[in-house]
Tab-separated table of C-alpha atoms and ligand atoms in Angstrom:
chain	number	residue	atom	x	y	z
A	1	MET	CA	-0.001	0.000	0.000
A	2	ALA	CA	1.589	3.273	-1.144
A	3	LEU	CA	1.080	6.772	0.193
A	4	ILE	CA	0.518	9.086	-2.749
A	5	VAL	CA	0.267	12.892	-2.720
A	6	GLN	CA	-1.458	14.272	-5.810
A	7	LYS	CA	-1.864	17.990	-6.516
A	8	PHE	CA	-4.283	19.346	-9.124
A	9	GLY	CA	-3.930	22.926	-10.397
A	10	GLY	CA	-6.569	25.548	-11.152
A	11	THR	CA	-7.392	24.509	-14.726
A	12	SER	CA	-7.700	20.877	-13.613
A	13	VAL	CA	-10.442	21.827	-11.128
A	14	GLY	CA	-11.854	24.728	-13.166
A	15	SER	CA	-15.489	23.497	-13.229
A	16	THR	CA	-17.740	21.064	-11.358
A	17	ASP	CA	-17.354	18.579	-14.235
A	18	LYS	CA	-13.579	18.797	-14.060
A	19	ILE	CA	-13.671	18.318	-10.279
A	20	LYS	CA	-15.783	15.172	-10.815
A	21	ALA	CA	-13.306	13.874	-13.411
A	22	VAL	CA	-10.380	14.463	-11.045
A	23	ALA	CA	-12.302	12.746	-8.232
A	24	GLN	CA	-12.785	9.697	-10.492
A	25	ARG	CA	-9.072	9.559	-11.159
A	26	VAL	CA	-8.150	9.805	-7.479
A	27	LEU	CA	-10.779	7.235	-6.545
A	28	LYS	CA	-9.282	4.769	-9.026
A	29	ASN	CA	-5.926	5.066	-7.245
A	30	HIS	CA	-7.673	4.729	-3.879
A	31	ARG	CA	-9.508	1.580	-4.969
A	32	GLN	CA	-6.173	0.080	-6.015
A	33	GLY	CA	-5.324	0.166	-2.295
A	34	ASN	CA	-3.303	3.373	-2.052
A	35	ARG	CA	-3.509	5.960	0.733
A	36	MET	CA	-4.461	9.146	-1.110
A	37	VAL	CA	-3.678	12.711	-0.045
A	38	VAL	CA	-4.999	15.251	-2.540
A	39	VAL	CA	-3.991	18.935	-2.676
A	40	LEU	CA	-6.159	21.296	-4.695
A	41	SER	CA	-5.809	24.813	-6.081
A	42	ALA	CA	-8.672	27.253	-6.421
A	43	MET	CA	-10.695	27.059	-9.674
A	44	SER	CA	-8.777	28.738	-12.504
A	45	GLY	CA	-9.201	32.523	-12.461
A	46	GLU	CA	-10.525	32.561	-8.895
A	47	THR	CA	-7.391	33.911	-7.178
A	48	ASP	CA	-7.240	36.719	-9.773
A	49	ARG	CA	-10.923	37.450	-9.246
A	50	LEU	CA	-10.475	37.668	-5.477
A	51	THR	CA	-7.449	39.941	-5.927
A	52	GLY	CA	-9.592	42.232	-8.088
A	53	LEU	CA	-12.269	42.378	-5.388
A	54	ALA	CA	-9.663	43.359	-2.801
A	55	LEU	CA	-8.305	46.134	-5.020
A	56	ALA	CA	-11.831	47.524	-5.349
A	57	MET	CA	-11.897	47.908	-1.553
A	58	GLN	CA	-8.450	49.237	-0.734
A	59	HIS	CA	-5.715	50.833	-2.864
A	60	ILE	CA	-3.015	48.664	-1.273
A	61	PRO	CA	-5.013	45.846	0.392
A	62	ASP	CA	-4.247	44.974	3.987
A	63	GLN	CA	-2.080	41.880	3.757
A	64	ARG	CA	-3.707	39.955	6.606
A	65	GLU	CA	-7.187	40.504	5.190
A	66	MET	CA	-5.903	39.681	1.722
A	67	ASP	CA	-4.903	36.232	2.969
A	68	MET	CA	-8.313	35.727	4.625
A	69	LEU	CA	-9.844	36.458	1.240
A	70	LEU	CA	-7.449	34.523	-1.030
A	71	ALA	CA	-7.639	31.385	1.111
A	72	THR	CA	-11.354	31.058	0.319
A	73	GLY	CA	-10.617	29.998	-3.274
A	74	GLU	CA	-9.103	26.697	-2.203
A	75	GLN	CA	-11.782	26.131	0.463
A	76	VAL	CA	-14.411	25.915	-2.294
A	77	THR	CA	-12.616	23.286	-4.388
A	78	VAL	CA	-11.714	20.957	-1.499
A	79	ALA	CA	-15.291	20.925	-0.187
A	80	LEU	CA	-16.749	20.261	-3.666
A	81	PHE	CA	-14.164	17.531	-4.288
A	82	ALA	CA	-15.009	15.738	-1.012
A	83	MET	CA	-18.714	15.892	-1.946
A	84	ALA	CA	-17.935	14.396	-5.375
A	85	ILE	CA	-16.062	11.482	-3.773
A	86	LYS	CA	-18.909	10.810	-1.346
A	87	GLU	CA	-21.381	10.869	-4.226
A	88	MET	CA	-19.239	8.165	-5.866
A	89	GLY	CA	-19.698	5.970	-2.806
A	90	ALA	CA	-16.314	6.412	-1.073
A	91	ASP	CA	-15.326	8.529	1.894
A	92	ALA	CA	-13.320	11.764	1.894
A	93	VAL	CA	-12.639	14.655	4.216
A	94	SER	CA	-11.584	18.176	3.262
A	95	LEU	CA	-9.166	20.088	5.459
A	96	LEU	CA	-7.905	23.682	5.454
A	97	GLY	CA	-4.310	24.687	6.082
A	98	ASP	CA	-4.969	25.592	9.705
A	99	GLN	CA	-6.794	22.320	10.404
A	100	VAL	CA	-3.841	20.308	9.111
A	101	ALA	CA	-1.562	22.635	10.995
A	102	ILE	CA	0.525	23.796	8.064
A	103	ARG	CA	2.456	26.307	10.166
A	104	THR	CA	4.024	29.297	8.444
A	105	ASP	CA	5.815	32.525	9.300
A	106	ASN	CA	3.711	35.691	9.313
A	107	MET	CA	4.817	37.116	5.944
A	108	HIS	CA	1.284	37.510	4.637
A	109	THR	CA	0.740	36.728	0.930
A	110	LYS	CA	4.207	35.126	0.650
A	111	ALA	CA	4.481	33.021	3.800
A	112	ARG	CA	6.994	30.214	4.216
A	113	ILE	CA	6.070	26.836	5.645
A	114	HIS	CA	7.810	26.038	8.947
A	115	SER	CA	6.219	22.706	9.739
A	116	VAL	CA	3.445	20.322	8.809
A	117	ASP	CA	1.723	18.024	11.276
A	118	PRO	CA	0.719	14.740	9.610
A	119	ASP	CA	-1.189	13.318	12.647
A	120	LEU	CA	-4.712	14.332	11.681
A	121	ILE	CA	-4.155	13.327	8.048
A	122	ASN	CA	-2.899	9.903	9.137
A	123	LYS	CA	-5.920	9.385	11.397
A	124	HIS	CA	-8.284	10.031	8.502
A	125	LEU	CA	-6.227	7.844	6.152
A	126	ASP	CA	-6.341	5.024	8.735
A	127	ARG	CA	-10.145	5.260	8.579
A	128	GLY	CA	-10.008	4.676	4.833
A	129	LYS	CA	-10.712	8.258	3.798
A	130	ILE	CA	-9.314	10.231	0.899
A	131	VAL	CA	-7.850	13.359	2.512
A	132	VAL	CA	-8.326	16.545	0.506
A	133	ILE	CA	-6.217	19.507	1.565
A	134	ALA	CA	-6.538	23.149	0.522
A	135	GLY	CA	-3.321	24.184	-1.204
A	136	PHE	CA	-1.605	27.582	-0.978
A	137	GLN	CA	-2.556	28.282	2.649
A	138	GLY	CA	-1.281	27.924	6.179
A	139	VAL	CA	-1.568	29.422	9.628
A	140	THR	CA	0.779	31.419	11.841
A	141	ASP	CA	1.571	30.441	15.430
A	142	SER	CA	-0.870	33.128	16.531
A	143	GLY	CA	-3.687	31.657	14.422
A	144	ASP	CA	-3.768	34.047	11.458
A	145	ILE	CA	-4.451	32.581	8.011
A	146	THR	CA	-1.582	33.002	5.523
A	147	THR	CA	-1.033	32.231	1.854
A	148	LEU	CA	2.183	31.057	0.236
A	149	GLY	CA	2.415	33.241	-2.888
A	150	ARG	CA	1.090	32.584	-6.400
A	151	GLY	CA	1.509	28.968	-7.463
A	152	GLY	CA	1.848	27.995	-3.788
A	153	SER	CA	-0.268	24.839	-3.963
A	154	ASP	CA	2.723	23.053	-5.516
A	155	THR	CA	4.648	23.907	-2.353
A	156	THR	CA	1.848	22.586	-0.113
A	157	ALA	CA	1.978	19.278	-1.994
A	158	VAL	CA	5.753	18.864	-1.778
A	159	ALA	CA	5.808	19.904	1.901
A	160	LEU	CA	3.174	17.257	2.674
A	161	ALA	CA	5.004	14.612	0.636
A	162	ALA	CA	8.230	15.399	2.532
A	163	ALA	CA	6.609	15.491	5.980
A	164	MET	CA	4.693	12.257	5.395
A	165	ARG	CA	7.515	10.502	3.536
A	166	ALA	CA	5.112	9.804	0.691
A	167	ASP	CA	5.995	7.181	-1.914
A	168	ALA	CA	5.064	9.575	-4.723
A	169	CYS	CA	4.416	13.270	-5.239
A	170	GLU	CA	2.512	13.964	-8.433
A	171	ILE	CA	1.783	17.478	-9.694
A	172	PHE	CA	-1.068	17.352	-12.193
A	173	THR	CA	-1.449	20.316	-14.521
A	174	ASP	CA	-2.762	21.408	-17.924
A	175	VAL	CA	0.355	20.400	-19.912
A	176	GLU	CA	2.098	17.013	-20.216
A	177	GLY	CA	5.067	17.957	-18.020
A	178	VAL	CA	7.999	20.351	-18.001
A	179	TYR	CA	8.854	21.413	-21.542
A	180	THR	CA	11.966	22.892	-23.134
A	181	THR	CA	10.008	26.159	-23.124
A	182	ASP	CA	6.413	27.236	-22.528
A	183	PRO	CA	4.444	25.013	-24.957
A	184	ASN	CA	1.766	27.693	-25.149
A	185	VAL	CA	4.304	30.098	-26.680
A	186	CYS	CA	6.413	27.734	-28.777
A	187	PRO	CA	4.623	24.829	-30.482
A	188	GLN	CA	7.996	23.093	-31.082
A	189	ALA	CA	8.592	22.827	-27.319
A	190	ARG	CA	9.475	19.277	-26.316
A	191	LYS	CA	8.557	17.508	-23.077
A	192	ILE	CA	11.601	16.775	-20.918
A	193	ASP	CA	11.621	13.268	-19.383
A	194	TYR	CA	14.028	13.965	-16.502
A	195	ILE	CA	15.262	17.281	-15.138
A	196	SER	CA	17.563	17.991	-12.184
A	197	TYR	CA	16.416	19.965	-9.160
A	198	ASP	CA	19.003	22.677	-9.939
A	199	GLU	CA	17.878	23.142	-13.517
A	200	MET	CA	14.245	23.185	-12.431
A	201	LEU	CA	15.089	25.779	-9.765
A	202	GLU	CA	16.621	28.009	-12.443
A	203	LEU	CA	13.711	27.477	-14.851
A	204	ALA	CA	11.173	28.241	-12.109
A	205	SER	CA	13.034	31.303	-10.871
A	206	LEU	CA	13.327	32.634	-14.430
A	207	GLY	CA	9.653	32.350	-15.289
A	208	ALA	CA	8.593	28.729	-16.017
A	209	LYS	CA	5.516	28.769	-13.805
A	210	VAL	CA	4.771	25.073	-14.310
A	211	LEU	CA	6.294	24.481	-10.832
A	212	ASP	CA	6.481	27.001	-8.010
A	213	ILE	CA	10.134	27.661	-7.162
A	214	ARG	CA	9.647	27.018	-3.466
A	215	SER	CA	8.232	23.588	-4.160
A	216	VAL	CA	11.386	22.725	-6.101
A	217	GLY	CA	13.587	24.030	-3.280
A	218	LEU	CA	11.744	21.831	-0.773
A	219	ALA	CA	11.830	18.820	-3.089
A	220	LYS	CA	15.604	19.201	-3.431
A	221	ARG	CA	16.156	19.697	0.311
A	222	PHE	CA	14.147	16.612	1.272
A	223	SER	CA	15.007	14.544	-1.837
A	224	VAL	CA	11.370	14.213	-2.924
A	225	PRO	CA	11.191	13.028	-6.536
A	226	VAL	CA	8.402	15.047	-8.187
A	227	HIS	CA	6.399	13.824	-11.167
A	228	VAL	CA	4.820	16.677	-13.186
A	229	ARG	CA	2.127	15.335	-15.497
A	230	SER	CA	-1.143	16.039	-17.243
A	231	THR	CA	-4.570	15.832	-15.599
A	232	PHE	CA	-6.084	15.126	-18.987
A	233	SER	CA	-4.043	12.073	-20.047
A	234	GLU	CA	-2.438	8.974	-18.565
A	235	ASN	CA	0.972	9.749	-20.099
A	236	ILE	CA	4.197	9.788	-18.113
A	237	GLY	CA	5.238	13.401	-17.541
A	238	THR	CA	8.536	14.850	-16.278
A	239	TRP	CA	10.521	13.565	-13.305
A	240	VAL	CA	12.325	16.210	-11.274
A	241	VAL	CA	15.169	14.349	-9.572
A	242	GLU	CA	18.783	14.549	-8.402
A	243	GLU	CA	21.316	15.362	-11.136
A	244	ASP	CA	23.251	12.099	-10.769
A	245	LYS	CA	20.105	10.132	-11.660
A	246	ILE	CA	20.080	11.700	-15.113
A	247	MET	CA	22.136	9.955	-17.740
A	248	GLU	CA	22.526	12.755	-20.244
A	249	SER	CA	22.877	16.471	-19.584
A	250	MET	CA	21.727	18.709	-22.390
A	251	LEU	CA	23.802	21.713	-23.308
A	252	VAL	CA	20.738	23.916	-23.024
A	253	SER	CA	17.713	22.229	-21.456
A	254	GLY	CA	15.237	25.064	-21.323
A	255	ILE	CA	14.296	28.584	-22.334
A	256	THR	CA	12.205	30.805	-20.117
A	257	TYR	CA	10.738	34.266	-20.202
A	258	SER	CA	9.344	36.593	-17.614
A	259	LYS	CA	7.313	39.728	-18.160
A	260	ASN	CA	7.195	40.494	-14.468
A	261	GLU	CA	10.100	42.907	-14.312
A	262	ALA	CA	10.816	46.565	-14.942
A	263	ARG	CA	14.085	48.443	-15.514
A	264	ILE	CA	15.240	51.539	-13.673
A	265	THR	CA	18.269	53.705	-14.499
A	266	ILE	CA	19.752	56.334	-12.238
A	267	LYS	CA	21.926	58.634	-14.324
A	268	GLN	CA	25.190	60.403	-13.684
A	269	VAL	CA	25.715	59.514	-10.037
A	270	PRO	CA	29.062	60.311	-8.376
A	271	ASP	CA	31.380	57.311	-8.864
A	272	GLN	CA	32.573	56.923	-5.275
A	273	PRO	CA	32.389	54.400	-2.411
A	274	GLY	CA	29.080	54.279	-0.547
A	275	ILE	CA	26.885	55.498	-3.409
A	276	ALA	CA	25.540	52.054	-4.335
A	277	ALA	CA	24.630	51.440	-0.690
A	278	LYS	CA	22.764	54.774	-0.590
A	279	VAL	CA	20.840	53.835	-3.717
A	280	PHE	CA	19.902	50.284	-2.726
A	281	LEU	CA	19.332	50.592	1.037
A	282	PRO	CA	15.970	52.389	0.823
A	283	ILE	CA	14.896	49.888	-1.842
A	284	SER	CA	15.696	46.858	0.300
A	285	ASP	CA	14.252	48.522	3.426
A	286	ALA	CA	10.965	48.778	1.517
A	287	GLY	CA	11.057	45.011	0.905
A	288	ILE	CA	11.636	45.484	-2.847
A	289	LEU	CA	13.714	42.771	-4.493
A	290	VAL	CA	16.359	43.842	-6.989
A	291	ASP	CA	17.371	41.352	-9.664
A	292	MET	CA	20.045	42.419	-12.161
A	293	ILE	CA	22.354	45.367	-11.454
A	294	ILE	CA	24.714	47.029	-13.935
A	295	GLN	CA	27.038	49.911	-13.212
A	296	ASN	CA	28.701	51.502	-16.215
A	297	THR	CA	32.233	52.814	-16.062
A	298	THR	CA	32.393	56.341	-17.339
A	299	ASP	CA	35.020	59.042	-16.944
A	300	GLY	CA	35.764	58.068	-13.335
A	301	ARG	CA	33.731	60.841	-11.750
A	302	LEU	CA	30.172	60.050	-12.768
A	303	THR	CA	28.470	56.772	-13.601
A	304	ASP	CA	25.043	55.316	-14.557
A	305	MET	CA	23.392	52.490	-12.592
A	306	THR	CA	20.707	50.287	-14.081
A	307	PHE	CA	18.797	47.541	-12.297
A	308	THR	CA	15.557	45.568	-12.474
A	309	VAL	CA	12.744	45.151	-9.944
A	310	LEU	CA	9.460	43.266	-10.062
A	311	ARG	CA	6.946	45.225	-12.117
A	312	ARG	CA	4.484	45.353	-9.232
A	313	ASP	CA	7.151	47.233	-7.191
A	314	TYR	CA	8.068	49.644	-10.005
A	315	ASP	CA	6.021	52.671	-8.878
A	316	ARG	CA	7.224	52.406	-5.275
A	317	ALA	CA	10.846	51.947	-6.401
A	318	MET	CA	10.669	54.991	-8.708
A	319	GLU	CA	9.238	57.121	-5.921
A	320	LEU	CA	12.004	56.100	-3.524
A	321	LEU	CA	14.733	56.622	-6.115
A	322	LYS	CA	13.646	60.089	-7.040
A	323	LYS	CA	14.244	61.055	-3.400
A	324	VAL	CA	17.620	59.288	-3.314
A	325	ALA	CA	18.644	60.915	-6.606
A	326	ALA	CA	18.107	64.364	-5.152
A	327	ASP	CA	20.127	63.433	-2.013
A	328	ILE	CA	23.152	62.106	-3.872
A	329	GLY	CA	23.133	64.641	-6.671
A	330	ALA	CA	22.251	62.273	-9.530
A	331	GLN	CA	21.171	63.867	-12.780
A	332	ALA	CA	17.974	61.885	-13.482
A	333	VAL	CA	16.010	58.675	-12.904
A	334	SER	CA	14.360	56.919	-15.820
A	335	GLY	CA	12.509	53.643	-16.154
A	336	ASP	CA	10.936	51.174	-18.554
A	337	GLU	CA	8.084	48.849	-17.666
A	338	SER	CA	7.796	47.142	-21.033
A	339	ILE	CA	10.797	44.834	-20.792
A	340	ALA	CA	11.105	41.065	-20.578
A	341	LYS	CA	13.777	38.704	-19.361
A	342	VAL	CA	14.595	35.810	-21.665
A	343	SER	CA	16.920	33.102	-20.314
A	344	ILE	CA	18.582	29.897	-21.398
A	345	VAL	CA	19.282	27.215	-18.780
A	346	GLY	CA	21.315	24.008	-18.815
A	347	VAL	CA	23.805	22.168	-16.596
A	348	GLY	CA	25.748	21.340	-19.774
A	349	MET	CA	26.812	25.003	-19.878
A	350	ARG	CA	29.105	24.446	-16.887
A	351	ASN	CA	31.844	22.915	-19.013
A	352	HIS	CA	31.090	24.457	-22.374
A	353	PRO	CA	32.107	28.046	-23.079
A	354	GLY	CA	30.550	30.060	-25.872
A	355	ILE	CA	26.874	29.469	-25.085
A	356	ALA	CA	26.312	33.102	-24.104
A	357	SER	CA	27.898	34.421	-27.286
A	358	THR	CA	25.782	32.022	-29.374
A	359	MET	CA	22.709	33.407	-27.633
A	360	PHE	CA	23.793	36.980	-28.440
A	361	GLN	CA	24.292	36.070	-32.106
A	362	ILE	CA	20.846	34.484	-32.346
A	363	LEU	CA	19.175	37.550	-30.858
A	364	ALA	CA	21.223	39.878	-33.075
A	365	LYS	CA	20.133	37.940	-36.163
A	366	GLU	CA	16.514	38.589	-35.218
A	367	GLY	CA	17.288	42.269	-34.670
A	368	VAL	CA	16.541	42.008	-30.948
A	369	ASN	CA	18.524	44.480	-28.863
A	370	MET	CA	19.813	43.336	-25.457
A	371	MET	CA	19.613	45.928	-22.723
A	372	MET	CA	21.167	43.925	-19.888
A	373	VAL	CA	22.791	40.525	-19.461
A	374	SER	CA	23.461	38.374	-16.433
A	375	THR	CA	25.007	34.928	-16.225
A	376	SER	CA	25.461	32.182	-13.667
A	377	GLU	CA	27.027	28.741	-13.891
A	378	ILE	CA	24.012	27.222	-15.612
A	379	LYS	CA	22.071	30.143	-17.108
A	380	VAL	CA	22.311	33.258	-19.262
A	381	SER	CA	19.575	35.932	-19.007
A	382	CYS	CA	18.999	38.922	-21.308
A	383	ILE	CA	16.683	41.872	-20.820
A	384	ILE	CA	14.960	42.799	-24.086
A	385	ALA	CA	11.932	44.854	-25.159
A	386	GLU	CA	8.766	43.025	-24.117
A	387	LYS	CA	7.299	43.030	-27.637
A	388	TYR	CA	10.094	40.720	-28.834
A	389	THR	CA	9.600	38.077	-26.117
A	390	GLU	CA	7.833	35.411	-28.184
A	391	LEU	CA	10.092	35.995	-31.179
A	392	ALA	CA	13.203	35.623	-29.022
A	393	VAL	CA	11.942	32.473	-27.284
A	394	ARG	CA	11.097	30.776	-30.593
A	395	ALA	CA	14.352	31.832	-32.270
A	396	LEU	CA	16.463	30.545	-29.348
A	397	HIS	CA	14.492	27.315	-29.161
A	398	ASP	CA	15.055	26.758	-32.850
A	399	ALA	CA	18.736	27.764	-32.964
A	400	PHE	CA	19.716	25.669	-29.939
A	401	ALA	CA	17.742	22.775	-31.485
A	402	LEU	CA	15.774	22.127	-28.311
A	403	ASP	CA	13.235	20.151	-30.265
A	404	LYS	CA	15.978	17.507	-30.576
A	405	ASP	CA	18.573	16.106	-28.142
A	406	ASN	CA	21.227	18.844	-28.073
A	407	LEU	CA	23.899	16.851	-26.280
A	408	PRO	CA	27.319	18.463	-25.828
A	409	ALA	CA	29.577	17.366	-28.732
A	410	GLU	CA	31.714	14.757	-26.908
A	411	GLU	CA	28.707	13.051	-25.275
A	412	ALA	CA	26.842	12.867	-28.552
A	413	GLU	CA	29.662	10.945	-30.221
B	1	ADP	P1	-1.551	24.885	-12.533
B	1	ADP	O1	-2.769	25.737	-12.483
B	1	ADP	O2	-1.821	23.458	-12.847
B	1	ADP	O3	-0.685	25.059	-11.325
B	1	ADP	P2	0.146	26.694	-14.020
B	1	ADP	O4	-0.620	27.611	-14.914
B	1	ADP	O5	0.620	27.243	-12.722
B	1	ADP	O6	-0.731	25.392	-13.798
B	1	ADP	O7	1.402	26.078	-14.802
B	1	ADP	C1	1.208	25.423	-16.032
B	1	ADP	C2	1.534	26.381	-17.183
B	1	ADP	O8	2.917	26.732	-17.126
B	1	ADP	C3	1.362	25.806	-18.561
B	1	ADP	O9	0.038	25.920	-19.021
B	1	ADP	C4	2.351	26.598	-19.412
B	1	ADP	O10	1.725	27.627	-20.147
B	1	ADP	C5	3.266	27.263	-18.391
B	1	ADP	N1	4.696	27.009	-18.638
B	1	ADP	C6	5.668	27.965	-18.689
B	1	ADP	N2	6.853	27.414	-18.945
B	1	ADP	C7	6.659	26.084	-19.032
B	1	ADP	C8	7.533	24.974	-19.288
B	1	ADP	N3	8.848	25.133	-19.465
B	1	ADP	N4	6.995	23.733	-19.330
B	1	ADP	C9	5.656	23.556	-19.134
B	1	ADP	N5	4.789	24.563	-18.908
B	1	ADP	C10	5.277	25.818	-18.847
B	2	LIG	N1	-4.641	29.562	-6.327
B	2	LIG	C1	-3.289	30.040	-6.187
B	2	LIG	C2	-2.842	30.762	-7.463
B	2	LIG	O1	-3.628	30.890	-8.386
B	2	LIG	C3	-2.335	28.959	-5.804
B	2	LIG	C4	-2.116	27.881	-6.850
B	2	LIG	O2	-2.913	27.712	-7.775
B	2	LIG	O3	-1.116	27.173	-6.731
B	2	LIG	O4	-1.742	31.213	-7.517
B	3	MG	MG1	0.670	26.571	-10.759
C-alpha cells in the first residue's frame, strides 16, 4: 500500500465537471489500495478574481485581510471535491491549512512553511478516507491565516510529501510535463523526461511557472522526486530528480521568459564608495527585491546604474529613487516597464564556453537588442523589449535545437 500525494492545479479543477473527473481519477488510485492525499488549487481565475475584489476595496489591500480572502478559493474546491467522492460511494474529508496545521511565518501573501503536522491526516487515512487539503494556505503560530504566494499549492503538496515521507508526489497540470520552453508560446517545445532539481530551480526562478520555485527548493532539500504530469491524459510526464540520476545532460535544457520585471536607471551619479549602498538601502528597506544590477564605467567621476525590480514594485521603487537621486546629486532617474527577461538554462553550460555568445548572435540575427545581461554557472539571461519576447523564445528554441537532443559534442559521439 503506497502513500501518494497528488496535486491538481486551477485549470484541472476549473469546473464542477472537471472536479468530478479528477475525483474519479483519485478514486481509481484509492480503490487500487493506495492511501491518497489530494492537494487542490482554487478554480482557474478565482485567485485573480479575489485579488480584483480586494483592489476595489483598498488601494493597497491589507495583507492579513488579503490572505483571509485569497484562502477562500481553495476552500471551495476541497469541499466540492469531497462531496464528489462521497457521491461516488467512497469517503473523503476536506481540510484547510490551519486544520492540518501547516504552520508558516507571518509574511502575509508570501508566507513560508515552517512545519506540517501529519497526525490528523494519518488518522483520517487510517479510517479509509481520501484526505483533501486546501493548497496555498497555512496558519501562523498566533492563528492568522496566511497564503504562500502565487503557485503555492505546488509547495503545499511537496511539503506534505516530505513530511509524510510519501511514496510519490505527483503534480497534475494542464500540460504534459516540463517542456523545453512554454508550450503555449512555442509549439515546437518538447517535453523533458528527467530534469535535475538545480535546472528546475533556475527554470522556475526565471519564469517557467509550471512548478512553483519554493516547491522545487523543498523537493531538493528533502530529496522528494516530483512527477509533473497532465490531468487530462495517462501519459508519463517529467521527473524532477537529483542530477546524478540523469544519464545525459543537455547543453541547453530550457528557455524561459518573464514579463514580471521593470528596468530603472539612475543617471550620472558620483562614482565613489558608498553610493551604491545609498541607492539600494531604501529599496531593500521597503522590501523590494532587486534582480540584475549594472554599473557603467564612465570618466571616473560620474556613472550610470541600471537595475531591475518586479513590475508590481516599479512605482514604489521609482518614488524612492527620485528622493535618493536628489540626495546624492544624480542627474535623473528613468525607467521602462515594457521589458522582458529571456533566459537559457542548462547544466551542460558548466563545461562548455561560448553558449552566451551564441545566444547573443541568435538575438542579433533577429534584430533584438539586449539591454542587460546576467550569467550564472548554468544560465544566461538577457533583458529585451517586451514586444520581442515570443520571437526571441522561438528563435532561441530553434537555434539551440531544443526540439531535438542537443547533447554536448563529446557526449553525442
Ligand atoms: P496549474 O494551475 O496546474 O498550477 P500553471 O498555470 O501554474 O498550472 O502552470 C502550467 C503552465 O505553465 C502551462 O500551461 C504553461 O503555459 C506554463 N509554462 C511555462 N513554462 C513552461 C515549461 N517550461 N513547461 C511547461 N509549462 C510551462
Ligand atoms: N490559487 C493560487 C494561485 O492561483 C495557488 C495555486 O494555484 O497554486 O496562484
Ligand atoms: Mg501553478
